Short mmCIF file of C-alpha atoms and ligand atoms in Angstrom, two decimals:
data_model
loop_
_atom_site.label_atom_id
_atom_site.label_comp_id
_atom_site.label_asym_id
_atom_site.label_seq_id
_atom_site.Cartn_x
_atom_site.Cartn_y
_atom_site.Cartn_z
CA MET A 26 -10.28 31.38 -18.51
CA GLU A 27 -9.96 31.95 -22.24
CA GLU A 28 -6.16 31.98 -21.86
CA LYS A 29 -6.10 28.94 -19.78
CA TYR A 30 -8.44 27.07 -22.25
CA LEU A 31 -5.98 28.07 -25.16
CA ALA A 32 -3.00 26.80 -23.15
CA ALA A 33 -4.76 23.53 -22.23
CA GLU A 34 -5.88 23.09 -25.77
CA GLU A 35 -2.32 23.55 -27.07
CA LYS A 36 -1.07 21.03 -24.50
CA VAL A 37 -3.58 18.31 -25.41
CA LYS A 38 -3.05 18.72 -29.10
CA LYS A 39 0.66 18.38 -28.64
CA TYR A 40 0.13 14.99 -26.98
CA GLY A 41 -2.61 13.75 -29.10
CA GLN A 42 -5.17 13.96 -26.23
CA ASP A 43 -7.60 16.61 -27.81
CA HIS A 44 -10.65 14.41 -26.81
CA LEU A 45 -10.04 15.49 -23.13
CA LEU A 46 -11.67 18.82 -24.07
CA SER A 47 -14.59 17.25 -26.00
CA GLN A 48 -16.99 17.39 -23.11
CA TYR A 49 -15.85 20.84 -22.00
CA ASN A 50 -18.83 22.81 -23.07
CA LYS A 51 -21.24 20.53 -21.03
CA LEU A 52 -19.45 21.15 -17.70
CA THR A 53 -20.38 23.62 -15.08
CA GLU A 54 -18.03 26.68 -14.75
CA GLU A 55 -16.50 25.07 -11.71
CA LYS A 56 -15.81 21.87 -13.35
CA LYS A 57 -14.49 23.69 -16.52
CA ALA A 58 -11.87 25.31 -14.35
CA GLN A 59 -11.03 22.01 -12.60
CA LEU A 60 -10.55 20.20 -15.95
CA LEU A 61 -8.29 23.15 -17.11
CA ASN A 62 -6.10 22.77 -14.09
CA GLU A 63 -5.78 19.15 -14.39
CA ILE A 64 -4.69 19.34 -18.17
CA LEU A 65 -2.26 22.03 -17.25
CA THR A 66 -0.52 20.37 -14.36
CA LEU A 67 -0.71 16.72 -15.77
CA ASP A 68 2.69 15.30 -16.87
CA PHE A 69 1.62 14.15 -20.29
CA GLN A 70 5.28 13.07 -21.12
CA GLN A 71 5.17 10.67 -18.11
CA ILE A 72 1.80 9.18 -19.37
CA GLU A 73 3.49 8.76 -22.83
CA GLU A 74 6.45 6.91 -21.29
CA LEU A 75 4.16 4.72 -19.20
CA TYR A 76 2.09 3.81 -22.27
CA LYS A 77 5.27 2.99 -24.26
CA ARG A 78 6.43 0.62 -21.60
CA ILE A 79 3.06 -1.30 -21.36
CA ASN A 80 4.05 -4.12 -23.39
CA THR A 81 7.77 -4.43 -22.53
CA THR A 82 8.44 -7.32 -20.40
CA VAL A 83 11.09 -7.19 -17.61
CA ASP A 84 14.17 -9.14 -18.38
CA PHE A 85 14.57 -11.35 -15.38
CA ASN A 86 17.80 -12.77 -16.59
CA ASN A 87 19.50 -9.50 -15.89
CA SER A 88 18.92 -9.90 -12.20
CA LYS A 89 20.66 -12.22 -9.91
CA ILE A 90 18.17 -13.61 -7.33
CA GLU A 91 19.42 -15.10 -4.16
CA PRO A 92 17.81 -16.10 -0.83
CA ILE A 93 17.80 -13.68 1.96
CA ASN A 94 18.77 -14.17 5.55
CA TYR A 95 15.80 -13.99 8.14
CA THR A 96 15.35 -14.47 11.75
CA ASP A 97 12.62 -16.89 12.76
CA LYS A 98 10.85 -15.43 15.83
CA SER A 99 9.90 -18.87 17.14
CA SER A 100 13.48 -19.97 17.11
CA LEU A 101 14.86 -17.18 19.17
CA SER A 102 16.17 -18.05 22.58
CA GLU A 103 14.20 -16.37 25.51
CA GLN A 104 17.24 -14.17 26.18
CA GLU A 105 17.40 -13.07 22.43
CA LEU A 106 13.69 -12.35 22.41
CA LYS A 107 13.92 -10.44 25.75
CA LYS A 108 16.92 -8.34 24.31
CA TYR A 109 15.06 -7.35 21.24
CA GLU A 110 11.81 -6.57 23.16
CA GLU A 111 13.74 -4.33 25.51
CA ILE A 112 15.35 -2.46 22.70
CA GLY A 113 12.12 -1.96 20.87
CA LEU A 114 9.99 -1.21 23.94
CA LYS A 115 12.32 1.66 25.04
CA GLN A 116 11.85 3.34 21.63
CA ILE A 117 8.15 2.74 21.66
CA LYS A 118 7.78 4.37 25.07
CA GLU A 119 9.90 7.32 24.03
CA GLY A 120 7.43 7.90 21.14
CA LYS A 121 9.82 7.00 18.42
CA LEU A 122 7.44 4.66 16.58
CA ALA A 123 4.47 5.78 14.38
CA VAL A 124 2.31 3.57 12.33
CA VAL A 125 0.84 3.99 8.80
CA THR A 126 -2.17 2.16 7.56
CA MET A 127 -2.43 2.04 3.61
CA ALA A 128 -6.13 2.33 3.05
CA GLY A 129 -6.06 3.83 -0.60
CA GLY A 130 -6.79 0.60 -2.32
CA GLN A 131 -9.92 0.08 -4.41
CA GLY A 132 -10.77 -3.27 -2.85
CA THR A 133 -12.28 -4.28 -6.08
CA ARG A 134 -12.15 -8.14 -5.24
CA LEU A 135 -13.88 -7.73 -1.96
CA GLY A 136 -16.55 -5.62 -3.67
CA HIS A 137 -17.67 -3.69 -0.61
CA ASN A 138 -19.33 -0.49 -1.37
CA GLY A 139 -17.16 1.86 0.58
CA PRO A 140 -13.57 2.02 1.88
CA LYS A 141 -12.32 -1.39 2.77
CA GLY A 142 -11.54 -0.26 6.46
CA THR A 143 -15.29 0.28 6.87
CA PHE A 144 -16.14 -3.27 6.08
CA ASP A 145 -17.67 -5.51 8.85
CA ILE A 146 -16.03 -9.01 8.63
CA GLY A 147 -19.09 -10.45 10.63
CA LEU A 148 -17.70 -10.67 14.25
CA ASP A 149 -20.37 -10.53 16.98
CA SER A 150 -19.28 -7.26 17.81
CA HIS A 151 -19.69 -6.01 14.18
CA LYS A 152 -16.47 -3.99 14.55
CA PRO A 153 -15.43 -2.70 11.22
CA ILE A 154 -11.85 -3.36 10.06
CA PHE A 155 -10.71 0.23 11.17
CA GLU A 156 -11.92 -0.45 14.66
CA ILE A 157 -10.11 -3.97 14.75
CA LEU A 158 -6.94 -2.26 13.87
CA CYS A 159 -7.57 0.70 16.27
CA ASP A 160 -7.93 -1.87 19.08
CA THR A 161 -4.33 -3.01 18.70
CA LEU A 162 -3.19 0.61 19.12
CA LYS A 163 -5.55 0.95 22.26
CA ASN A 164 -3.97 -2.07 23.58
CA ALA A 165 -0.48 -0.76 22.98
CA GLN A 166 -1.43 2.24 24.93
CA LYS A 167 -2.58 0.01 27.74
CA LYS A 168 0.67 -1.92 27.76
CA TYR A 169 3.24 0.91 26.90
CA GLY A 170 1.38 3.85 28.16
CA ILE A 171 1.63 5.86 24.99
CA TYR A 172 -0.77 6.64 22.14
CA VAL A 173 1.18 5.88 19.04
CA THR A 174 0.40 8.31 16.19
CA TRP A 175 -1.68 6.58 13.58
CA TYR A 176 -1.31 7.96 9.83
CA ILE A 177 -3.90 6.75 7.56
CA MET A 178 -3.27 6.91 3.79
CA THR A 179 -6.40 7.18 1.71
CA SER A 180 -7.00 7.91 -1.92
CA ALA A 181 -8.81 10.87 -3.66
CA GLU A 182 -11.66 8.52 -4.33
CA ASN A 183 -12.19 7.28 -0.63
CA ASN A 184 -10.87 10.01 1.64
CA GLY A 185 -14.08 11.82 2.26
CA ASP A 186 -15.88 8.52 3.24
CA THR A 187 -13.02 7.46 5.34
CA VAL A 188 -12.78 10.69 7.45
CA LYS A 189 -16.58 10.70 7.61
CA PHE A 190 -16.57 7.26 9.07
CA PHE A 191 -14.02 8.07 11.64
CA GLU A 192 -15.96 11.22 12.77
CA GLU A 193 -19.16 9.32 12.85
CA HIS A 194 -17.51 6.61 15.12
CA ASN A 195 -15.80 9.14 17.31
CA TYR A 196 -12.35 7.83 16.20
CA PHE A 197 -13.24 4.60 18.01
CA GLY A 198 -12.26 6.29 21.32
CA TYR A 199 -8.65 7.10 20.06
CA PRO A 200 -7.38 10.69 20.51
CA LYS A 201 -8.21 12.51 17.47
CA ASP A 202 -4.96 14.36 17.35
CA LYS A 203 -3.29 11.06 17.12
CA VAL A 204 -4.97 10.10 13.91
CA ILE A 205 -3.81 11.86 10.71
CA PHE A 206 -5.11 11.20 7.13
CA PHE A 207 -3.28 11.95 4.02
CA ILE A 208 -4.26 11.26 0.42
CA GLN A 209 -2.19 9.26 -1.89
CA GLY A 210 -1.08 10.19 -5.47
CA LYS A 211 -3.12 9.32 -8.64
CA LEU A 212 -2.45 8.75 -12.22
CA PRO A 213 -4.73 8.83 -15.29
CA MET A 214 -6.16 5.59 -16.70
CA ILE A 215 -5.56 5.14 -20.52
CA ASN A 216 -7.28 3.00 -23.13
CA PRO A 217 -5.29 0.47 -25.10
CA ASN A 218 -4.60 3.21 -27.70
CA GLY A 219 -2.89 5.43 -25.14
CA LYS A 220 -5.85 7.82 -24.88
CA ILE A 221 -6.40 9.26 -21.41
CA LEU A 222 -9.93 8.38 -20.15
CA ILE A 223 -12.62 10.96 -19.36
CA GLY A 224 -14.44 10.15 -16.01
CA LYS A 225 -18.14 10.16 -15.43
CA ASP A 226 -17.79 13.66 -13.92
CA GLY A 227 -16.27 14.94 -17.24
CA LEU A 228 -12.75 15.33 -15.64
CA ILE A 229 -9.68 13.24 -16.26
CA LYS A 230 -10.25 9.65 -15.02
CA GLN A 231 -7.54 9.00 -12.45
CA ALA A 232 -6.81 6.12 -10.18
CA ALA A 233 -4.64 5.64 -6.86
CA ASP A 234 -0.99 5.11 -7.90
CA GLY A 235 -0.44 1.98 -5.95
CA HIS A 236 0.88 1.33 -2.36
CA GLY A 237 4.24 2.21 -3.57
CA GLY A 238 3.00 5.76 -4.06
CA ILE A 239 3.24 6.17 -0.21
CA PHE A 240 6.80 7.41 0.10
CA LEU A 241 6.24 10.29 -2.38
CA SER A 242 2.76 11.19 -0.99
CA MET A 243 4.24 11.11 2.55
CA LYS A 244 6.69 13.74 1.36
CA LYS A 245 4.33 15.82 -0.59
CA ASN A 246 1.79 15.90 2.22
CA GLY A 247 4.23 17.01 4.82
CA ILE A 248 3.88 13.65 6.57
CA ILE A 249 7.65 13.16 6.93
CA TYR A 250 8.09 16.51 8.26
CA ASP A 251 5.09 15.90 10.67
CA MET A 252 6.78 12.84 11.92
CA LYS A 253 10.05 14.51 12.54
CA THR A 254 8.38 17.20 14.54
CA ARG A 255 6.71 14.60 16.83
CA GLY A 256 10.22 12.86 17.40
CA VAL A 257 9.25 9.82 15.19
CA GLU A 258 12.25 7.73 14.19
CA TRP A 259 10.59 4.48 13.07
CA VAL A 260 7.48 3.89 10.97
CA PHE A 261 5.48 0.65 10.55
CA ILE A 262 3.66 0.65 7.43
CA GLY A 263 0.88 -2.07 6.97
CA GLY A 264 -2.22 -2.63 4.72
CA VAL A 265 -5.72 -2.12 5.98
CA ASP A 266 -6.87 -5.56 5.06
CA ASN A 267 -4.98 -7.83 7.57
CA VAL A 268 -7.18 -8.03 10.66
CA LEU A 269 -4.40 -9.62 12.67
CA VAL A 270 -1.82 -6.88 11.79
CA ASN A 271 0.65 -6.27 14.70
CA MET A 272 1.50 -2.80 14.27
CA VAL A 273 3.23 -1.92 17.46
CA ASP A 274 5.79 -4.78 17.78
CA PRO A 275 8.80 -4.22 20.03
CA VAL A 276 10.49 -7.39 18.59
CA LEU A 277 10.56 -6.18 15.05
CA LEU A 278 11.79 -2.65 16.12
CA GLY A 279 14.35 -4.30 18.41
CA LEU A 280 15.68 -6.55 15.73
CA ALA A 281 16.00 -3.76 13.07
CA THR A 282 17.78 -1.58 15.68
CA ASP A 283 20.13 -4.33 16.89
CA LYS A 284 21.08 -5.46 13.43
CA LYS A 285 21.67 -1.73 12.52
CA MET A 286 19.19 -1.97 9.62
CA LEU A 287 17.12 1.00 8.18
CA ALA A 288 14.24 -1.41 7.47
CA ALA A 289 12.60 -4.66 8.42
CA GLY A 290 9.91 -6.73 7.04
CA LYS A 291 7.76 -9.55 8.41
CA SER A 292 7.43 -12.87 6.61
CA VAL A 293 5.30 -15.88 6.91
CA VAL A 294 6.30 -19.21 5.56
CA LYS A 295 4.94 -19.71 2.16
CA ALA A 296 2.08 -22.26 2.24
CA GLY A 297 3.64 -24.24 -0.68
CA PRO A 298 5.73 -23.85 -3.85
CA GLN A 299 2.61 -22.91 -5.88
CA GLU A 300 1.12 -20.30 -3.51
CA LYS A 301 0.65 -16.97 -5.33
CA VAL A 302 2.67 -14.64 -3.12
CA GLY A 303 5.64 -12.51 -3.45
CA VAL A 304 8.78 -13.76 -1.50
CA PHE A 305 11.59 -11.91 0.07
CA CYS A 306 14.86 -12.42 -1.60
CA LYS A 307 18.15 -10.69 -2.54
CA ARG A 308 18.28 -9.16 -6.12
CA ASN A 309 21.64 -8.11 -7.33
CA GLY A 310 22.61 -7.99 -3.78
CA LYS A 311 19.80 -5.76 -2.47
CA PRO A 312 16.69 -6.75 -0.62
CA SER A 313 13.78 -7.42 -2.76
CA VAL A 314 10.57 -9.27 -3.32
CA VAL A 315 10.34 -11.72 -6.25
CA GLU A 316 6.71 -12.14 -7.37
CA TYR A 317 5.22 -15.49 -8.08
CA SER A 318 4.99 -14.60 -11.78
CA GLU A 319 8.90 -14.02 -11.96
CA ILE A 320 10.00 -17.09 -10.08
CA SER A 321 10.80 -20.38 -12.10
CA PRO A 322 9.27 -23.56 -10.98
CA GLU A 323 12.72 -24.80 -10.09
CA MET A 324 13.43 -21.90 -7.81
CA ALA A 325 9.88 -22.01 -6.39
CA GLU A 326 10.44 -25.62 -5.47
CA ALA A 327 13.94 -25.55 -4.28
CA THR A 328 14.53 -26.70 -0.64
CA ASP A 329 17.41 -26.37 1.95
CA LYS A 330 18.81 -29.29 3.88
CA ASN A 331 15.84 -29.07 6.27
CA GLY A 332 13.32 -29.44 3.59
CA GLU A 333 12.35 -25.83 3.92
CA LEU A 334 11.71 -23.76 0.78
CA ILE A 335 14.55 -21.63 -0.04
CA TYR A 336 12.38 -18.93 -1.36
CA GLY A 337 9.64 -19.39 1.22
CA GLU A 338 9.43 -16.14 3.18
CA SER A 339 6.26 -14.49 1.86
CA HIS A 340 5.92 -10.80 2.03
CA ILE A 341 2.75 -9.80 3.82
CA LEU A 342 3.05 -5.90 3.50
CA CYS A 343 4.14 -5.51 7.23
CA ASN A 344 7.22 -3.44 7.15
CA LEU A 345 9.16 -1.18 9.34
CA PHE A 346 11.20 1.78 8.07
CA HIS A 347 13.69 4.20 9.55
CA ILE A 348 12.54 7.78 8.93
CA GLU A 349 16.03 8.17 7.11
CA ALA A 350 15.07 5.23 4.81
CA ILE A 351 11.64 6.95 3.96
CA GLU A 352 13.43 10.12 3.11
CA LYS A 353 15.91 8.32 0.91
CA ILE A 354 13.23 6.38 -0.82
CA SER A 355 10.94 9.40 -1.31
CA LYS A 356 13.62 11.23 -3.38
CA ASN A 357 12.73 9.08 -6.44
CA THR A 358 9.68 7.72 -8.01
CA LEU A 359 9.28 4.06 -7.91
CA PRO A 360 8.75 2.21 -11.23
CA TYR A 361 5.10 1.91 -12.25
CA HIS A 362 3.49 -1.41 -13.20
CA SER A 363 0.45 -1.52 -15.45
CA ALA A 364 -2.54 -3.56 -14.85
CA PHE A 365 -5.50 -3.94 -17.31
CA LYS A 366 -8.72 -3.24 -15.50
CA LYS A 367 -12.29 -2.65 -16.02
CA ALA A 368 -13.12 1.16 -16.17
CA GLU A 369 -16.19 3.17 -16.78
CA TYR A 370 -15.73 6.32 -18.83
CA ILE A 371 -17.15 8.88 -21.07
CA ASP A 372 -16.21 8.72 -24.80
CA GLU A 373 -15.65 11.67 -26.96
CA ASN A 374 -19.19 11.59 -28.05
CA GLY A 375 -20.47 11.89 -24.63
CA ASN A 376 -21.50 8.24 -24.14
CA LEU A 377 -20.98 6.41 -20.81
CA ILE A 378 -19.03 3.33 -21.67
CA SER A 379 -18.83 0.39 -19.19
CA SER A 380 -17.50 -3.17 -19.81
CA ASP A 381 -17.68 -6.45 -18.14
CA LYS A 382 -14.11 -7.17 -19.36
CA PRO A 383 -10.81 -5.14 -18.77
CA ASN A 384 -10.70 -2.20 -21.10
CA ALA A 385 -8.15 0.39 -19.57
CA TYR A 386 -4.66 0.48 -18.05
CA LYS A 387 -4.16 1.68 -14.52
CA PHE A 388 -0.49 2.32 -13.23
CA GLU A 389 0.68 1.38 -9.71
CA ALA A 390 3.85 1.40 -7.78
CA PHE A 391 4.63 -1.39 -5.54
CA LEU A 392 5.87 -0.70 -1.90
CA PHE A 393 8.36 -3.53 -2.04
CA ASP A 394 10.04 -1.98 -5.10
CA ALA A 395 11.42 0.36 -2.47
CA PHE A 396 13.57 -2.27 -0.67
CA GLU A 397 16.16 -2.12 -3.40
CA THR A 398 16.94 1.50 -2.38
CA LEU A 399 18.31 -0.01 0.72
CA ASN A 400 21.50 -2.11 1.30
CA ASP A 401 19.98 -4.64 3.49
CA MET A 402 17.00 -5.21 5.73
CA ALA A 403 16.08 -7.45 8.60
CA ILE A 404 13.41 -10.07 7.96
CA LEU A 405 11.45 -11.53 10.88
CA ARG A 406 9.48 -14.68 10.12
CA VAL A 407 6.43 -14.66 12.28
CA LYS A 408 3.57 -17.12 12.58
CA ARG A 409 0.72 -16.72 9.87
CA GLU A 410 -1.94 -17.73 12.46
CA GLU A 411 -0.66 -14.96 14.70
CA GLU A 412 -0.11 -12.07 12.34
CA PHE A 413 -1.76 -12.58 8.93
CA ALA A 414 -5.45 -12.76 8.31
CA PRO A 415 -5.97 -11.08 4.98
CA VAL A 416 -9.43 -9.82 3.70
CA LYS A 417 -8.94 -9.74 -0.16
CA ASN A 418 -11.81 -11.66 -1.74
CA ALA A 419 -15.67 -11.64 -1.15
CA GLU A 420 -15.61 -15.45 -0.82
CA GLY A 421 -13.18 -18.45 -0.56
CA GLU A 422 -9.56 -17.91 0.10
CA ASP A 423 -8.44 -14.76 2.01
CA SER A 424 -12.00 -13.77 2.49
CA PRO A 425 -14.02 -12.15 5.38
CA GLU A 426 -14.92 -15.78 6.36
CA THR A 427 -11.34 -17.05 6.60
CA ALA A 428 -10.12 -13.72 8.31
CA ARG A 429 -12.94 -14.06 10.85
CA LYS A 430 -11.95 -17.56 11.66
CA LEU A 431 -8.29 -16.76 12.25
CA TYR A 432 -9.13 -13.57 14.18
CA LYS A 433 -11.61 -15.52 16.53
CA GLU A 434 -8.96 -18.18 16.92
CA PHE A 435 -6.24 -15.91 17.79
CA HIS A 436 -8.25 -13.81 20.18
CA LYS A 437 -9.89 -17.03 21.64
CA ILE A 438 -13.41 -15.90 20.83
CA LYS A 439 -16.07 -18.44 20.49
P1 UTP B 505 -4.22 -4.67 -2.78
O1 UTP B 505 -3.03 -4.93 -3.62
O2 UTP B 505 -4.82 -5.94 -2.23
O3 UTP B 505 -5.27 -3.83 -3.63
O4 UTP B 505 -3.84 -3.70 -1.52
P2 UTP B 505 -6.63 -3.32 -3.27
O5 UTP B 505 -6.97 -2.19 -4.08
O6 UTP B 505 -6.97 -3.07 -1.78
O7 UTP B 505 -7.66 -4.62 -3.78
P3 UTP B 505 -8.07 -4.96 -5.20
O8 UTP B 505 -6.71 -5.49 -5.76
O9 UTP B 505 -8.62 -3.94 -5.85
O10 UTP B 505 -9.02 -6.18 -4.84
C1 UTP B 505 -2.85 -3.99 -0.50
C2 UTP B 505 -2.97 -2.85 0.51
O11 UTP B 505 -2.47 -1.64 -0.10
C3 UTP B 505 -3.31 -0.64 -0.04
C4 UTP B 505 -4.73 -1.33 0.12
O12 UTP B 505 -5.68 -0.36 0.56
C5 UTP B 505 -4.38 -2.44 1.04
O13 UTP B 505 -4.28 -2.08 2.30
N1 UTP B 505 -3.25 0.18 -1.31
C6 UTP B 505 -3.29 -0.45 -2.47
C7 UTP B 505 -3.21 1.63 -1.05
O14 UTP B 505 -3.32 2.09 -0.08
N2 UTP B 505 -3.21 2.24 -2.35
C8 UTP B 505 -3.24 1.71 -3.64
O15 UTP B 505 -3.17 2.39 -4.61
C9 UTP B 505 -3.22 0.34 -3.58
#
């Protein structure tokens, strides 16, 4: 231990993070060992790099943004629809599709005490979100005769509560061996001076590394390997917070296969030029998502000859990847974006600091940054009222109330 302590001390000093050991003597033996391991394994160089880049802005002038081709599901002929459906169905029935629900987010805007998937949106049945999602898989089983393997990405913070919830609810009647949890990566939070925060538990304060962390964590947790041994070729990846998410969709699968793409994404028509959503586009010839903060007013308002927004295919975090694409993406780390957030931490004098204003940086990778790794992807425009009912905020837009209404309308529940 003594040796480890000295090695950790040398490392924190080298990177100007000596305060990380300031609470060491107050910790239990177990925590002491944990902290030393954290320090010895942490990539301090990476944290330094991330800190340096916090205030550098991306130069959008360097990227050439163009519209992307898409297929509008509602404009497909009956024949085309049938063709895609058949191609997709065959693969689903052969067990080639798996789904991943990303449930590692903090859900700060919703403010629910517990993982977002455990939240009750107020249906008469009081089904929590996880059960609503599980229903779609149970329905798929009835239709296609197969239990699609359901991978659930959690975070170090919420994994225990999530698994416990599934156990307590008997996996909502889904076969337990078809539900696989894995924990996403995490990164330390830092203060505006680049100092790594100490959490309430005396250890390094770390936060989930964003939904873009999924590819690396699938590799590190052996999930890609597990999928391959099960014969999985395609993976649908969606968020936990869309109660109309259609995870097992033969049309999306058929479209990607028919167009010989390694990925496909679903879009819904942007509600208007000002809606704060990212939209699919081509960036320097590669598929991408341009965020609302990146797009100029002229681009946001530009329309085609039919009066439709040229950049109007909103990205709804419903994407399909071929396992080869996942392997390719997981070879590299996606860029990290910083966000200034509220954080509770212990200062070097041992005081608990909390703030009602953002006070620390968190680093997150975005899933859609992975699209640029691919040459192209298929985009399927679907109807918002059929596939997109997000639960983001406690009240108002994209809240349990709006999601409940959309859910009830779609399922024809009074
Ligand atoms: P959001 O970007 O809405 O973030 O996540 P969030 O953490 O859930 O909510 P806020 O911003 O704190 O209010 C979109 C989807 O990506 C998942 C979320 O669980 C949600 O399904 N996600 C997000 C992760 O799995 N891990 C992350 O690190 C971030």
